[in-house]
Amino acid sequence: MSPVVTRFAPSPTGFLHIGGARTALFNWLYARNQGGTFLLRIEDTDRERSTREATEAILESMKWLGLSWDGEPIFQSQRFEIYNRYIDQLLEKGQAYYCSCSPEQVEAMREKARAEGRKPKYDGNCREKTVTPGPGVVVRLKAPLHGKTLYQDVVKGPVAVDNAELDDLILRRSDGSPTYNLAVVVDDHEMAVTHVIRGDDHVANTPRQVLLYQAFGWDLPAFGHVPMILGPDKQKLSKRHGALSVMEYEKMGYLPEAMVNYLARLGWSHGDQEIFSRQELTQAFSPENLGRSAAVFDTQKLDWLNAHYIKEASPATLAGLLAPRLADLGFPDLDPKVLEAIVPLYQTRSKTLAEMAQACTFFLIPAAALEYDQEAMAKFLTPEARAHLQALRQGLAGLADFKATALEGLLNTYLEKAGIKFKIIAQPLRVAVTGKTASPGLHETLEVLGQEESLARLDRALAL
RNA sequence: GUCCCCAUCGUCUAGCCUGGUCCAGGACACCGGCCUUUCACGCCGGCGACAGGGGUUCAAAUCCCCUUGGGGACGCCA
């Protein structure tokens, strides 16, 4: 058994989107699972649309997701010589030929075929002619006219296509550059790729590529086509469904662990398990368990996973991730210790880092700038409640150890003396100190706020 | 239009290959309850699917065929 080699081969025409990230993930997982190699190849043969920025963006996304590739990325744009050498080889063997048909002529052929209810394709006009290289001349594969081309798809099983359905695909454009199908086959062969796991949109290309392998006399790699990702309306995922780019999810406050876990479970399964650490994923992954049908991208489930990983993360880690977000919200240069004290209060209350950052600001705002919910004030800061709060203020001011347990003790003592239940003062106190009716636990909130700030807020509320 | 692929709860899926243990299991969401100082978390419970029709078989979610529905591909893009 030759060692497993997988690859991810994006074309740098934009950011890395959800679908691409998932195929990259599956390739990475399989390579890591097998102790094999995971390569990265940038398919930039289209010089018009490929950009350096897009390449950077893709690499950034891969790094964020933790999909480490082996060796240096390979750029197809630097390998044109190699492709042309192979095309010449095919030309010499008579497996390829020059074709002088103009794009317009070919389009006419397609139109004709379409009109006759056949599959639109090139009709092989130059197949038996001896066209010589020159301007406007391309090189085409001399594909078999009859028979079937079949291959074993790791996820779909056997796939067969009549060769009559295929046409003589262009290998070299009139400008001398190689086409996608040729470059893919040459590279996968040269890179010794053993498993080609890619999106479903490539199934139709596979028989053509198989033909190329056969023309070269090379062994086929294993192919596996993973189903598409759909939007909630079951249409192919697109921008109108919302965020597509992996890095947009980073901006929205999703953790890479959640994204990886979610993407892995979208189209792949391992019994009933839902939560997978990176290590569990690499251990459990097998392409056999890839699903065959398209899957809808469900943000709610992503949210659930993200909430899960937020709960699991250490406060220090989250504080580090939150700092730049809070800086953007107008709270720069925060003391990490302060942030680390706030974070635990929101770990069970946040679906995203963005939500968490937003929630944290409440602790960072000075008493004077705190906003009070008028309705809540009217409802809970009754004269009776105010009397209790006034009395409580004395105790709070005199408390030497302003910690949750001590605060709880202090409050309980007061309740006992006053002969009331916690319920009576809980909401008034909460509103007074937070301005709202919903917040983390009171004792913890007071502790994190600190004595000085708590008293300041209490005073302000009482004065309103 | 032609070809290829797909089809289990609203969604992600287990089961299908190797028919019976499945009046179909898990998870998200939703609904209800418990816990409770609010909001969450957590726990418990509920709702909810084998697309339809034919076969094959003692027996089909599982095998075969058709229909329907969905997706993809038909570039000198990748």
XYZ file of C-alpha atoms (C1' of nucleotides) in Angstrom:
542
model
C 0.000 0.000 0.000
C 1.424 3.322 -1.038
C 1.167 6.039 1.602
C -1.963 8.132 1.381
C -1.609 11.511 -0.274
C -4.546 13.905 -0.428
C -4.733 17.453 -1.606
C -6.880 20.524 -1.564
C -6.820 22.442 -4.820
C -8.672 25.750 -4.653
C -8.638 28.307 -7.400
C -7.677 31.682 -5.969
C -10.552 33.679 -7.355
C -12.070 34.621 -4.008
C -12.200 33.819 -0.325
C -12.414 30.279 1.013
C -16.075 29.474 1.361
C -17.889 26.993 3.538
C -18.031 24.301 0.886
C -14.363 24.562 0.022
C -13.453 24.509 3.678
C -15.349 21.290 4.132
C -13.628 19.511 1.249
C -10.305 20.781 2.543
C -11.246 19.428 5.962
C -12.145 15.992 4.644
C -8.882 15.746 2.723
C -6.948 16.893 5.735
C -8.753 14.480 8.030
C -8.146 11.529 5.795
C -4.464 12.284 5.375
C -4.023 12.752 9.105
C -6.066 9.661 9.840
C -3.862 7.563 7.584
C -0.624 9.147 8.638
C -0.370 10.358 5.083
C 0.377 13.655 3.429
C -1.939 16.577 2.815
C -0.887 18.874 0.001
C -2.104 22.256 -1.085
C -2.238 23.224 -4.721
C -3.302 26.609 -5.976
C -5.088 26.275 -9.294
C -4.285 29.610 -10.813
C -4.082 28.739 -14.486
C -6.708 31.379 -15.159
C -4.509 34.456 -14.894
C -7.437 36.780 -15.386
C -9.346 35.766 -12.321
C -6.628 34.549 -9.994
C -5.312 37.014 -7.462
C -2.615 37.051 -4.875
C -5.056 38.405 -2.306
C -7.345 35.458 -2.807
C -4.462 33.069 -2.275
C -3.571 34.854 0.940
C -7.174 34.783 2.077
C -7.440 31.058 1.468
C -4.251 30.330 3.350
C -5.431 32.508 6.216
C -8.699 30.579 6.425
C -6.904 27.249 6.352
C -4.667 28.365 9.185
C -7.611 29.620 11.200
C -9.318 26.261 10.831
C -6.112 24.524 11.753
C -5.805 22.630 8.491
C -2.066 22.376 8.216
C -0.689 21.330 4.866
C 2.574 19.537 4.229
C 5.354 21.191 2.292
C 4.972 24.342 0.284
C 1.824 25.108 -1.711
C 2.169 24.296 -5.380
C 1.178 26.940 -7.899
C -0.015 25.705 -11.255
C 0.909 28.973 -12.890
C 4.555 28.043 -12.365
C 4.234 24.677 -14.023
C 3.110 25.453 -17.548
C 6.268 23.934 -18.997
C 5.535 20.650 -17.353
C 1.966 20.571 -18.626
C 3.071 21.378 -22.146
C 5.643 18.622 -22.064
C 2.899 16.147 -21.256
C 0.616 17.553 -23.917
C 3.403 17.124 -26.466
C 3.776 13.570 -25.311
C 0.130 12.901 -26.082
C 0.489 14.638 -29.442
C 3.421 12.382 -30.325
C 1.544 9.272 -29.336
C -1.403 10.350 -31.461
C -3.640 10.617 -28.411
C -4.174 14.307 -28.999
C -4.491 16.510 -32.045
C -4.448 20.109 -33.144
C -7.778 21.756 -33.813
C -8.326 25.016 -35.645
C -12.042 25.369 -35.053
C -12.919 28.809 -33.737
C -14.949 29.238 -30.553
C -17.798 30.437 -32.761
C -17.701 27.300 -34.882
C -17.731 25.126 -31.765
C -20.595 27.097 -30.331
C -22.516 26.480 -33.541
C -21.912 22.740 -33.203
C -23.233 22.842 -29.675
C -26.275 24.793 -30.732
C -27.005 22.267 -33.420
C -26.700 19.355 -31.022
C -28.908 21.090 -28.498
C -31.523 21.720 -31.163
C -31.465 18.039 -32.039
C -31.947 17.099 -28.417
C -28.448 15.736 -28.053
C -25.792 16.679 -25.586
C -23.994 19.815 -26.746
C -20.414 18.962 -27.622
C -17.574 19.403 -30.073
C -18.098 17.169 -33.097
C -14.525 16.128 -33.775
C -14.217 18.142 -36.933
C -10.408 18.318 -36.838
C -9.881 14.836 -35.485
C -8.672 13.314 -38.709
C -7.281 16.448 -40.291
C -3.634 17.303 -40.003
C -3.850 20.780 -38.578
C -0.516 22.351 -37.796
C 0.180 24.512 -34.750
C -0.445 28.205 -35.204
C -2.517 31.120 -34.012
C -5.995 30.181 -32.901
C -5.116 26.515 -32.755
C -5.799 24.419 -29.678
C -4.858 20.883 -28.721
C -7.611 18.408 -28.071
C -7.663 14.962 -26.540
C -8.493 12.208 -29.002
C -11.085 10.562 -26.821
C -12.588 7.164 -27.538
C -15.830 7.390 -29.510
C -17.451 4.243 -28.163
C -17.598 2.260 -24.982
C -18.060 3.367 -21.431
C -15.819 5.066 -18.961
C -16.295 4.038 -15.404
C -14.689 4.551 -12.069
C -15.307 3.608 -8.477
C -16.392 6.587 -6.421
C -15.494 6.281 -2.762
C -18.756 7.889 -1.727
C -21.092 7.218 -4.626
C -20.010 3.774 -5.650
C -19.575 2.888 -9.316
C -20.166 5.707 -11.796
C -20.431 5.029 -15.516
C -20.735 7.307 -18.514
C -21.016 6.516 -22.193
C -18.008 7.797 -24.063
C -20.410 9.078 -26.678
C -21.457 11.628 -24.064
C -17.973 13.008 -23.790
C -16.185 15.112 -26.343
C -12.604 15.836 -27.258
C -11.756 18.241 -24.515
C -9.247 20.977 -25.028
C -5.897 20.341 -23.397
C -4.028 23.429 -24.503
C -5.661 26.750 -25.230
C -4.825 28.843 -28.243
C -2.704 31.050 -26.005
C -0.601 28.057 -25.080
C -1.887 27.641 -21.538
C -3.081 24.273 -20.252
C -6.699 23.733 -19.282
C -8.020 22.699 -15.916
C -8.627 19.027 -16.640
C -5.175 18.492 -18.063
C -3.398 20.326 -15.266
C -5.334 18.480 -12.587
C -4.484 15.080 -13.965
C -0.835 15.887 -14.517
C -0.443 17.372 -11.073
C -2.303 14.683 -9.221
C -0.074 12.167 -10.944
C 3.148 14.055 -10.345
C 2.232 14.756 -6.743
C 1.447 11.064 -6.299
C -2.020 11.880 -5.000
C -3.765 8.670 -3.980
C -7.163 10.049 -3.001
C -8.977 12.855 -4.732
C -11.745 14.072 -2.452
C -13.570 17.012 -3.945
C -16.957 18.617 -4.432
C -19.852 17.024 -6.220
C -19.590 19.598 -8.984
C -16.602 17.644 -10.267
C -18.344 14.331 -10.901
C -18.915 15.219 -14.505
C -15.232 16.015 -14.948
C -14.079 12.739 -13.554
C -14.769 10.545 -16.592
C -12.890 13.049 -18.753
C -10.001 12.917 -16.359
C -10.118 9.141 -16.315
C -9.753 9.257 -20.081
C -6.658 11.377 -19.649
C -5.163 8.958 -17.144
C -5.764 6.208 -19.644
C -4.198 8.174 -22.471
C -1.103 8.663 -20.348
C -1.188 5.076 -19.153
C -1.277 6.085 -15.503
C -2.992 4.417 -12.563
C -6.123 6.079 -11.306
C -6.264 7.596 -7.848
C -9.340 6.912 -5.749
C -12.038 9.505 -6.336
C -14.579 10.627 -3.788
C -17.176 13.282 -4.433
C -18.768 14.926 -1.465
C -22.281 16.315 -1.870
C -23.009 19.991 -2.117
C -23.984 22.235 0.737
C -27.417 23.802 0.358
C -29.118 26.851 1.797
C -32.288 26.560 3.900
C -34.320 26.727 0.671
C -32.458 23.645 -0.570
C -30.777 25.624 -3.296
C -27.039 25.600 -3.729
C -25.558 27.727 -0.957
C -24.954 31.258 -2.164
C -24.477 34.766 -0.874
C -28.171 35.404 -0.588
C -28.250 32.745 2.133
C -25.911 34.824 4.234
C -22.273 34.393 5.075
C -20.300 32.147 2.770
C -16.749 32.986 3.638
C -15.036 31.108 6.422
C -13.507 34.291 7.741
C -16.900 35.927 7.981
C -17.748 33.300 10.544
C -14.593 34.178 12.408
C -15.766 37.788 12.432
C -19.185 36.801 13.683
C -17.527 35.170 16.647
C -17.440 31.481 15.876
C -14.584 29.382 17.195
C -12.597 27.284 14.741
C -13.288 24.200 16.855
C -17.020 24.711 16.375
C -16.660 25.332 12.668
C -14.528 22.253 12.154
C -16.845 20.098 14.229
C -19.905 21.390 12.413
C -18.453 21.047 8.935
C -17.248 17.552 9.675
C -20.699 16.437 10.766
C -22.262 18.004 7.720
C -22.142 15.105 5.318
C -20.167 12.787 7.507
C -21.097 10.816 10.594
C -19.730 8.439 13.139
C -22.668 6.694 14.737
C -24.564 9.033 17.010
C -21.607 11.148 18.046
C -22.054 14.890 17.623
C -19.163 16.438 19.499
C -15.701 15.718 18.182
C -12.403 17.131 19.270
C -9.877 17.557 16.500
C -8.128 14.441 17.662
C -11.298 12.364 17.808
C -12.102 13.554 14.342
C -8.814 12.443 12.855
C -9.113 9.140 14.636
C -12.663 8.441 13.580
C -12.667 9.831 10.070
C -13.239 7.495 7.179
C -14.472 8.438 3.713
C -16.769 5.417 3.800
C -18.964 7.283 6.220
C -19.429 10.261 3.965
C -23.055 10.819 3.014
C -24.315 10.722 -0.530
C -26.957 13.416 -0.458
C -26.706 17.187 -0.292
C -26.961 18.816 3.128
C -28.541 22.036 4.306
C -26.296 24.418 6.199
C -27.981 24.940 9.557
C -26.790 27.984 11.488
C -28.707 26.966 14.581
C -26.755 23.787 14.952
C -23.543 25.696 14.367
C -24.661 28.037 17.148
C -25.217 25.123 19.457
C -21.751 23.752 18.808
C -20.213 27.174 19.201
C -21.986 27.635 22.526
C -20.636 24.271 23.547
C -17.044 25.179 22.735
C -17.428 28.532 24.429
C -18.466 26.741 27.603
C -15.469 24.449 27.311
C -12.862 27.102 26.591
C -10.706 28.563 29.335
C -11.579 32.106 30.438
C -8.040 33.175 29.611
C -8.367 31.983 26.030
C -11.713 33.665 25.585
C -10.442 36.861 27.188
C -7.654 36.913 24.623
C -10.116 36.547 21.768
C -12.452 39.111 23.237
C -9.924 41.883 23.776
C -9.694 43.017 20.137
C -13.457 42.823 19.798
C -13.931 45.010 22.849
C -11.356 47.427 21.529
C -13.550 47.773 18.459
C -16.499 48.451 20.738
C -14.634 51.310 22.388
C -12.881 49.564 25.260
C -9.201 49.403 24.367
C -6.331 48.361 26.626
C -8.348 46.302 29.053
C -6.691 44.537 31.928
C -6.701 40.820 31.000
C -7.457 39.977 34.623
C -10.607 42.053 34.549
C -11.745 40.366 31.374
C -10.974 36.928 32.727
C -13.195 37.647 35.712
C -16.100 38.716 33.513
C -15.867 35.918 30.949
C -17.058 33.009 33.127
C -20.317 34.828 33.776
C -21.094 34.718 30.069
C -19.779 31.335 29.033
C -23.142 29.705 29.529
C -24.931 32.696 28.081
C -23.257 33.286 24.724
C -23.600 31.652 21.367
C -20.831 33.667 19.774
C -17.841 35.751 20.783
C -19.595 38.736 19.279
C -22.496 38.263 21.679
C -20.114 37.794 24.528
C -18.173 40.945 23.776
C -21.389 42.877 23.586
C -22.499 41.493 26.938
C -19.163 42.287 28.565
C -19.394 45.990 27.807
C -22.012 46.247 30.491
C -19.368 45.642 33.147
C -16.954 48.105 31.611
C -19.277 51.082 31.400
C -18.909 53.556 34.279
C -21.868 53.968 36.626
C -22.602 57.439 35.350
C -23.052 56.180 31.798
C -25.196 53.173 32.647
C -28.591 53.120 31.044
C -31.617 52.194 33.120
C -34.615 50.435 31.719
C -37.459 52.767 32.717
C -40.074 50.060 32.823
C -37.919 47.871 35.017
C -37.195 50.787 37.337
C -40.866 51.576 37.703
C -41.785 47.991 38.339
C -39.083 46.992 40.800
C -37.790 50.146 42.475
C -40.882 50.574 44.600
C -40.689 52.638 47.774
C -40.513 49.429 49.752
C -37.706 48.060 47.609
C -35.819 51.330 47.858
C -35.940 51.086 51.629
C -34.394 47.637 51.491
C -31.750 48.742 49.037
C -30.917 51.705 51.204
C -30.404 49.424 54.166
C -28.473 46.959 52.080
C -26.159 49.698 50.905
C -24.801 50.103 54.421
C -23.946 46.445 54.590
C -22.360 46.398 51.158
C -20.269 49.441 51.959
C -19.006 47.841 55.114
C -18.143 44.478 53.579
C -14.402 43.916 53.716
C -14.323 40.871 51.446
C -16.404 41.716 48.387
C -16.619 38.178 47.035
C -19.635 36.174 45.871
C -19.757 33.903 48.911
C -19.345 36.783 51.343
C -21.967 38.762 49.481
C -24.337 35.863 49.634
C -23.757 35.623 53.368
C -24.372 39.298 53.829
C -27.587 39.229 51.849
C -28.853 36.171 53.654
C -28.254 37.752 57.019
C -30.186 40.782 55.907
C -33.060 38.660 54.605
C -33.288 36.834 57.873
C -33.319 40.017 59.883
C -35.901 41.631 57.654
C -37.890 38.429 57.518
C -38.236 38.478 53.740
C -37.408 36.157 50.883
C -34.604 36.739 48.430
C -37.218 37.213 45.730
C -38.262 40.489 47.337
C -34.907 42.173 46.833
C -33.345 40.193 44.005
C -34.895 41.990 41.095
C -34.748 45.474 42.651
C -31.066 44.980 43.431
C -30.421 43.613 39.952
C -32.139 46.505 38.260
C -30.365 49.004 40.460
C -26.973 47.621 39.684
C -27.410 46.505 36.065
C -30.235 48.659 34.779
C -31.979 45.598 33.427
C -34.059 42.659 34.573
C -31.740 40.031 33.133
C -28.142 39.466 34.116
C -25.775 36.795 35.390
C -26.139 35.702 39.013
C -26.398 38.616 41.421
C -23.600 37.673 43.774
C -21.187 37.039 40.949
C -22.241 40.196 39.184
C -21.600 42.273 42.291
C -18.243 40.651 42.861
C -17.057 41.274 39.322
C -18.385 44.814 39.384
C -16.421 45.417 42.560
C -17.405 47.245 45.679
C -16.807 50.762 44.474
C -18.651 50.356 41.193
C -21.507 48.439 42.799
C -22.073 51.182 45.334
C -21.831 53.875 42.693
C -24.476 52.170 40.597
C -26.672 51.596 43.594
C -26.448 55.253 44.536
C -27.230 56.348 41.045
C -30.303 54.121 40.865
C -31.523 55.279 44.218
C -31.186 58.891 43.108
C -33.245 58.357 39.967
C -32.900 19.513 -23.884
C -29.027 15.553 -22.914
C -26.130 12.989 -19.322
C -24.736 11.961 -14.247
C -25.999 11.870 -9.134
C -29.322 12.005 -4.869
C -34.033 10.828 -1.822
C -35.228 8.480 6.582
C -38.343 13.616 11.552
C -38.443 21.136 9.794
C -32.675 20.442 9.751
C -27.967 17.209 10.411
C -28.016 12.085 10.555
C -27.895 6.293 12.474
C -29.886 2.034 10.305
C -29.477 0.181 4.120
C -23.917 -3.159 1.577
C -24.634 -8.514 5.033
C -33.608 -8.134 4.538
C -36.413 -10.002 10.439
C -33.585 -7.458 16.836
C -36.955 -0.666 13.567
C -44.931 0.215 14.866
C -37.153 3.384 12.853
C -32.311 5.499 17.120
C -29.428 10.155 18.214
C -28.616 15.488 17.696
C -30.200 20.759 16.512
C -34.643 23.515 16.532
C -39.556 23.679 18.632
C -43.169 22.678 22.803
C -43.962 21.304 28.067
C -41.958 20.428 32.971
C -38.095 20.494 36.800
C -34.137 23.457 38.947
C -34.117 28.771 40.148
C -32.812 35.612 42.397
C -33.600 37.279 36.549
C -31.414 35.505 31.954
C -28.944 31.400 30.681
C -26.935 26.511 31.737
C -28.367 21.665 33.211
C -31.915 17.660 33.730
C -36.603 15.158 32.354
C -40.557 14.554 28.898
C -43.189 15.568 24.196
C -43.970 16.590 18.933
C -41.920 14.715 14.536
C -39.600 10.816 9.046
C -38.615 5.590 5.824
C -41.328 10.708 -1.274
C -45.231 7.660 -4.223
C -46.311 3.162 -6.851
C -45.197 -1.604 -8.334
C -42.438 -6.024 -7.710
C -38.998 -10.021 -5.138
C -39.671 -12.473 -0.300
C -42.634 -16.069 4.931
C -40.693 -10.988 5.990
C -38.338 -4.544 2.985
C -36.376 1.716 5.532
C -33.126 -2.142 3.852
C -32.960 -5.765 -2.769
C -35.077 -4.590 -8.123
C -38.061 -1.438 -11.522
C -40.979 2.849 -12.613
C -42.833 7.698 -11.284
C -42.173 12.150 -8.798
C -39.104 15.598 -6.570
C -34.204 17.763 -5.881
C -29.173 18.709 -7.255
C -24.998 18.860 -10.570
C -22.678 18.942 -15.341
C -22.795 19.953 -20.432
C -16.566 26.465 -21.383
C -10.195 27.931 -25.104
C -13.684 28.745 -15.877
C -11.965 25.982 -12.091
